[in-house]
């Protein structure tokens, strides 16, 4: 990990380059140097895009809504630039085996993939991918971050931890046991996801459905129906298992999960076209089941803060609002 030294000791470090961390970093950068460290290979965290043998899939967040003024302003700007678009598809719910449309809210997606949102947010920021933080330490007034390559990064005057609550707590426990304890109240459910590519259109009367019946699947969506996706005749679907099923089968082999979720998918839609490729991804920390109900945690005396969806709710916009609120609080000097 590269050394960072700042003569004015104003540098801030944000661990986690998901939507929350990037929102926070964008605000902190108004006042000084910010370094964002992320263990992932690409942008977005849980709002990212996975590239595989059969193309690209939004395997985490499926869409986002924009309800508040801050996130709406960002979404409007990116829509003007063509980097996000409305997912105008046949979306709804499956209840007692039958699908009905729901048209309650405008649903947005990144274009050409969900990760475009984070890519845009990261522009102008010093985001370092492939860096896993394993611990932090405080030395006098400064924070240092330990990476998994036996290297250390710092000094930083301000440290923001923008990773899911349980991971955040583990990372800071020795240096800040009080704040670490706070993170333990957050409950985050897992989610098994399967990305499946078929050699022709699946014969379903919908492009996305939340499944309210008890069972294996909680959400299925035709990724290829999103705006700006490749039109190559391949029908790409994302299948999400329910939190309960995912928890129960958490340690299964991916190949087993692929078979189980594809079987449940066929039970819903009938015979499918030829399968080109399918793979599973396990989101160990997927959805904030019991968020803390506060926008952020921050200790003004040590200048250590936490943001993320696990504080406000399992939505992209909640992550953005959490990061924004923490950034503003740090610049405003709140404790
Ligand atoms: C399957 C699934 C479906 C979803 N569907 C929707 C949806 O349809 N609509 C919606 O609004 N929301 C949805 N969400 C929720 C949404 O994705 C999240 O609320 C939001 O993306 C969380 O952002 P975040 O920045 O708080 O966390 P994350 O996106 O998790 O960002 C944390 C970042 O920290 C990095 N990181 C973790 N540990 C370390 C470490 N030790 N060192 C360095 N970096 C680290 C990770 O790589 C990651 O990039 C879904 C989530 C999942 C998983």
CSV table of N, CA and C in Angstrom, one decimal, residues 25-102:
chain,number,residue,atom,x,y,z
A,25,UNK,N,-16.5,10.8,0.7
A,25,UNK,CA,-15.2,11.3,0.2
A,25,UNK,C,-15.4,12.5,-0.7
A,26,UNK,N,-16.5,12.5,-1.5
A,26,UNK,CA,-16.8,13.7,-2.3
A,26,UNK,C,-16.9,14.9,-1.5
A,27,UNK,N,-17.5,14.8,-0.4
A,27,UNK,CA,-17.7,16.0,0.5
A,27,UNK,C,-16.4,16.4,1.2
A,28,UNK,N,-15.7,15.4,1.7
A,28,UNK,CA,-14.5,15.7,2.4
A,28,UNK,C,-13.4,16.3,1.5
A,29,UNK,N,-13.5,16.0,0.3
A,29,UNK,CA,-12.5,16.5,-0.7
A,29,UNK,C,-12.6,18.0,-0.8
A,30,UNK,N,-13.7,18.6,-0.5
A,30,UNK,CA,-13.9,20.1,-0.6
A,30,UNK,C,-12.9,20.7,0.4
A,31,UNK,N,-12.4,20.0,1.4
A,31,UNK,CA,-11.6,20.7,2.4
A,31,UNK,C,-10.1,20.1,2.4
A,32,UNK,N,-9.8,19.1,1.7
A,32,UNK,CA,-8.5,18.5,1.8
A,32,UNK,C,-8.3,17.2,1.0
A,33,UNK,N,-7.2,16.6,1.1
A,33,UNK,CA,-6.9,15.4,0.4
A,33,UNK,C,-7.6,14.2,0.9
A,34,UNK,N,-8.2,13.4,0.1
A,34,UNK,CA,-8.9,12.2,0.5
A,34,UNK,C,-8.4,11.0,-0.3
A,35,UNK,N,-8.2,9.9,0.4
A,35,UNK,CA,-7.8,8.6,-0.2
A,35,UNK,C,-8.9,7.6,0.1
A,36,UNK,N,-9.4,7.0,-0.9
A,36,UNK,CA,-10.4,5.9,-0.8
A,36,UNK,C,-9.8,4.6,-1.0
A,37,UNK,N,-9.9,3.7,-0.1
A,37,UNK,CA,-9.3,2.3,-0.2
A,37,UNK,C,-10.5,1.3,-0.4
A,38,UNK,N,-10.4,0.5,-1.4
A,38,UNK,CA,-11.4,-0.5,-1.6
A,38,UNK,C,-10.8,-1.9,-2.0
A,39,UNK,N,-11.3,-2.9,-1.4
A,39,UNK,CA,-10.7,-4.2,-1.7
A,39,UNK,C,-11.2,-4.8,-3.0
A,40,UNK,N,-12.3,-4.2,-3.6
A,40,UNK,CA,-12.8,-4.7,-4.8
A,40,UNK,C,-12.0,-4.3,-6.0
A,41,UNK,N,-12.2,-5.1,-7.1
A,41,UNK,CA,-11.4,-4.8,-8.3
A,41,UNK,C,-12.0,-3.6,-9.1
A,42,UNK,N,-13.3,-3.4,-8.9
A,42,UNK,CA,-14.0,-2.3,-9.7
A,42,UNK,C,-14.9,-1.5,-8.7
A,43,UNK,N,-15.5,-0.5,-9.3
A,43,UNK,CA,-16.3,0.4,-8.4
A,43,UNK,C,-17.7,-0.1,-8.1
A,44,UNK,N,-18.2,0.4,-6.9
A,44,UNK,CA,-19.6,0.2,-6.6
A,44,UNK,C,-20.0,-0.7,-5.5
A,45,UNK,N,-19.1,-1.6,-5.0
A,45,UNK,CA,-19.5,-2.4,-3.9
A,45,UNK,C,-20.7,-3.3,-4.2
A,46,UNK,N,-21.8,-3.1,-3.4
A,46,UNK,CA,-23.0,-3.9,-3.7
A,46,UNK,C,-23.8,-3.3,-4.8
A,47,UNK,N,-23.5,-2.1,-5.3
A,47,UNK,CA,-24.2,-1.6,-6.5
A,47,UNK,C,-23.2,-1.6,-7.6
A,48,UNK,N,-22.7,-2.9,-7.9
A,48,UNK,CA,-21.7,-3.0,-9.0
A,48,UNK,C,-22.2,-3.9,-10.1
A,49,UNK,N,-21.3,-4.2,-11.0
A,49,UNK,CA,-21.6,-5.0,-12.2
A,49,UNK,C,-20.5,-6.1,-12.3
A,50,UNK,N,-21.0,-7.3,-12.6
A,50,UNK,CA,-20.0,-8.4,-12.7
A,50,UNK,C,-19.9,-8.9,-14.1
A,51,UNK,N,-18.7,-8.9,-14.6
A,51,UNK,CA,-18.4,-9.3,-16.0
A,51,UNK,C,-18.1,-10.8,-16.0
A,52,UNK,N,-18.7,-11.6,-16.8
A,52,UNK,CA,-18.4,-13.0,-16.9
A,52,UNK,C,-18.3,-13.5,-18.3
A,53,UNK,N,-18.3,-14.8,-18.5
A,53,UNK,CA,-18.2,-15.4,-19.8
A,53,UNK,C,-19.3,-15.0,-20.7
A,54,UNK,N,-20.5,-14.8,-20.1
A,54,UNK,CA,-21.7,-14.5,-21.0
A,54,UNK,C,-22.1,-13.1,-20.8
A,55,UNK,N,-21.2,-12.2,-20.5
A,55,UNK,CA,-21.6,-10.8,-20.5
A,55,UNK,C,-21.6,-10.2,-19.1
A,56,UNK,N,-22.3,-9.0,-19.0
A,56,UNK,CA,-22.3,-8.3,-17.7
A,56,UNK,C,-23.6,-8.4,-17.0
A,57,UNK,N,-23.6,-8.5,-15.7
A,57,UNK,CA,-24.8,-8.6,-14.9
A,57,UNK,C,-24.7,-7.6,-13.7
A,58,UNK,N,-25.8,-7.0,-13.4
A,58,UNK,CA,-26.0,-6.3,-12.1
A,58,UNK,C,-26.3,-7.3,-11.1
A,59,UNK,N,-25.4,-7.9,-10.4
A,59,UNK,CA,-25.7,-9.0,-9.5
A,59,UNK,C,-26.0,-8.6,-8.1
A,60,UNK,N,-25.9,-7.3,-7.7
A,60,UNK,CA,-26.3,-6.8,-6.4
A,60,UNK,C,-27.5,-6.0,-6.6
A,61,UNK,N,-27.4,-4.7,-6.3
A,61,UNK,CA,-28.5,-3.8,-6.4
A,61,UNK,C,-29.1,-3.8,-7.8
A,62,UNK,N,-30.4,-3.9,-7.9
A,62,UNK,CA,-31.1,-4.1,-9.2
A,62,UNK,C,-31.5,-2.8,-9.8
A,63,UNK,N,-31.8,-1.8,-9.0
A,63,UNK,CA,-32.3,-0.5,-9.4
A,63,UNK,C,-32.2,0.4,-8.2
A,64,UNK,N,-32.3,1.7,-8.4
A,64,UNK,CA,-32.4,2.6,-7.3
A,64,UNK,C,-33.5,3.6,-7.5
A,65,UNK,N,-34.1,4.1,-6.4
A,65,UNK,CA,-35.1,5.1,-6.5
A,65,UNK,C,-34.4,6.4,-5.9
A,66,UNK,N,-34.9,7.5,-6.3
A,66,UNK,CA,-34.4,8.8,-5.8
A,66,UNK,C,-35.6,9.6,-5.2
A,67,UNK,N,-35.6,9.7,-3.9
A,67,UNK,CA,-36.7,10.3,-3.2
A,67,UNK,C,-36.3,11.7,-2.6
A,68,UNK,N,-35.1,11.8,-2.1
A,68,UNK,CA,-34.7,13.0,-1.4
A,68,UNK,C,-34.0,14.0,-2.4
A,69,UNK,N,-33.8,15.3,-2.0
A,69,UNK,CA,-33.3,16.3,-2.9
A,69,UNK,C,-31.8,16.0,-3.2
A,70,UNK,N,-31.0,15.5,-2.3
A,70,UNK,CA,-29.6,15.4,-2.6
A,70,UNK,C,-29.3,14.3,-3.6
A,71,UNK,N,-29.9,13.1,-3.4
A,71,UNK,CA,-29.6,12.0,-4.4
A,71,UNK,C,-30.3,12.3,-5.7
A,72,UNK,N,-31.5,13.0,-5.6
A,72,UNK,CA,-32.2,13.3,-6.9
A,72,UNK,C,-31.4,14.2,-7.7
A,73,UNK,N,-30.7,15.2,-7.1
A,73,UNK,CA,-29.9,16.1,-7.9
A,73,UNK,C,-28.8,15.4,-8.6
A,74,UNK,N,-28.1,14.4,-7.9
A,74,UNK,CA,-27.1,13.6,-8.5
A,74,UNK,C,-27.7,12.8,-9.7
A,75,UNK,N,-28.8,12.1,-9.4
A,75,UNK,CA,-29.4,11.3,-10.5
A,75,UNK,C,-29.8,12.1,-11.7
A,76,UNK,N,-30.3,13.3,-11.4
A,76,UNK,CA,-30.7,14.1,-12.6
A,76,UNK,C,-29.5,14.5,-13.4
A,77,UNK,N,-28.4,14.9,-12.7
A,77,UNK,CA,-27.2,15.3,-13.5
A,77,UNK,C,-26.7,14.1,-14.3
A,78,UNK,N,-26.6,12.9,-13.7
A,78,UNK,CA,-26.1,11.7,-14.4
A,78,UNK,C,-27.1,11.3,-15.5
A,79,UNK,N,-28.4,11.5,-15.3
A,79,UNK,CA,-29.3,11.2,-16.4
A,79,UNK,C,-29.1,12.1,-17.6
A,80,UNK,N,-28.8,13.4,-17.3
A,80,UNK,CA,-28.5,14.3,-18.4
A,80,UNK,C,-27.2,13.8,-19.2
A,81,UNK,N,-26.3,13.2,-18.5
A,81,UNK,CA,-25.1,12.8,-19.1
A,81,UNK,C,-25.2,11.4,-19.7
A,82,UNK,N,-26.4,10.8,-19.5
A,82,UNK,CA,-26.6,9.4,-20.1
A,82,UNK,C,-26.0,8.3,-19.3
A,83,UNK,N,-25.6,8.6,-18.0
A,83,UNK,CA,-24.9,7.6,-17.2
A,83,UNK,C,-25.8,6.8,-16.3
A,84,UNK,N,-27.0,7.3,-16.1
A,84,UNK,CA,-28.1,6.5,-15.5
A,84,UNK,C,-29.3,6.7,-16.3
A,85,UNK,N,-30.2,5.7,-16.3
A,85,UNK,CA,-31.5,5.8,-17.1
A,85,UNK,C,-32.6,5.1,-16.3
A,86,UNK,N,-33.8,5.4,-16.8
A,86,UNK,CA,-35.0,4.8,-16.1
A,86,UNK,C,-35.2,3.4,-16.7
A,87,UNK,N,-35.4,2.5,-15.8
A,87,UNK,CA,-35.7,1.1,-16.2
A,87,UNK,C,-37.2,1.0,-16.4
A,88,UNK,N,-37.5,1.2,-17.7
A,88,UNK,CA,-38.9,1.2,-18.0
A,88,UNK,C,-39.3,-0.2,-18.5
A,89,UNK,N,-39.6,-1.1,-17.6
A,89,UNK,CA,-39.8,-2.5,-17.9
A,89,UNK,C,-41.1,-3.0,-17.2
A,90,UNK,N,-41.4,-4.2,-17.5
A,90,UNK,CA,-42.6,-4.8,-16.9
A,90,UNK,C,-42.2,-5.4,-15.5
A,91,UNK,N,-42.3,-4.6,-14.5
A,91,UNK,CA,-41.9,-5.0,-13.1
A,91,UNK,C,-43.1,-5.1,-12.2
A,92,UNK,N,-43.0,-6.1,-11.3
A,92,UNK,CA,-44.2,-6.3,-10.4
A,92,UNK,C,-43.9,-7.3,-9.3
A,93,UNK,N,-44.9,-7.9,-8.8
A,93,UNK,CA,-44.8,-8.9,-7.8
A,93,UNK,C,-45.5,-10.2,-8.2
A,94,UNK,N,-44.9,-11.3,-7.6
A,94,UNK,CA,-45.6,-12.6,-7.8
A,94,UNK,C,-46.1,-13.0,-6.5
A,95,UNK,N,-47.5,-13.1,-6.5
A,95,UNK,CA,-48.2,-13.5,-5.2
A,95,UNK,C,-49.0,-14.7,-5.6
A,96,UNK,N,-49.0,-15.7,-4.7
A,96,UNK,CA,-49.8,-17.0,-5.0
A,96,UNK,C,-49.6,-17.4,-6.4
A,97,UNK,N,-48.4,-17.3,-6.9
A,97,UNK,CA,-48.0,-17.9,-8.2
A,97,UNK,C,-48.3,-17.0,-9.4
A,98,UNK,N,-49.0,-15.9,-9.2
A,98,UNK,CA,-49.3,-15.1,-10.3
A,98,UNK,C,-48.7,-13.7,-10.2
A,99,UNK,N,-48.3,-13.2,-11.4
A,99,UNK,CA,-47.6,-11.9,-11.4
A,99,UNK,C,-48.6,-10.7,-11.6
A,100,UNK,N,-48.4,-9.6,-10.9
A,100,UNK,CA,-49.2,-8.4,-11.2
A,100,UNK,C,-48.2,-7.2,-11.2
A,101,UNK,N,-48.5,-6.3,-12.1
A,101,UNK,CA,-47.5,-5.2,-12.3
A,101,UNK,C,-47.6,-4.2,-11.1
A,102,UNK,N,-46.5,-3.5,-10.8
A,102,UNK,CA,-46.5,-2.4,-9.9
A,102,UNK,C,-45.8,-1.3,-10.5
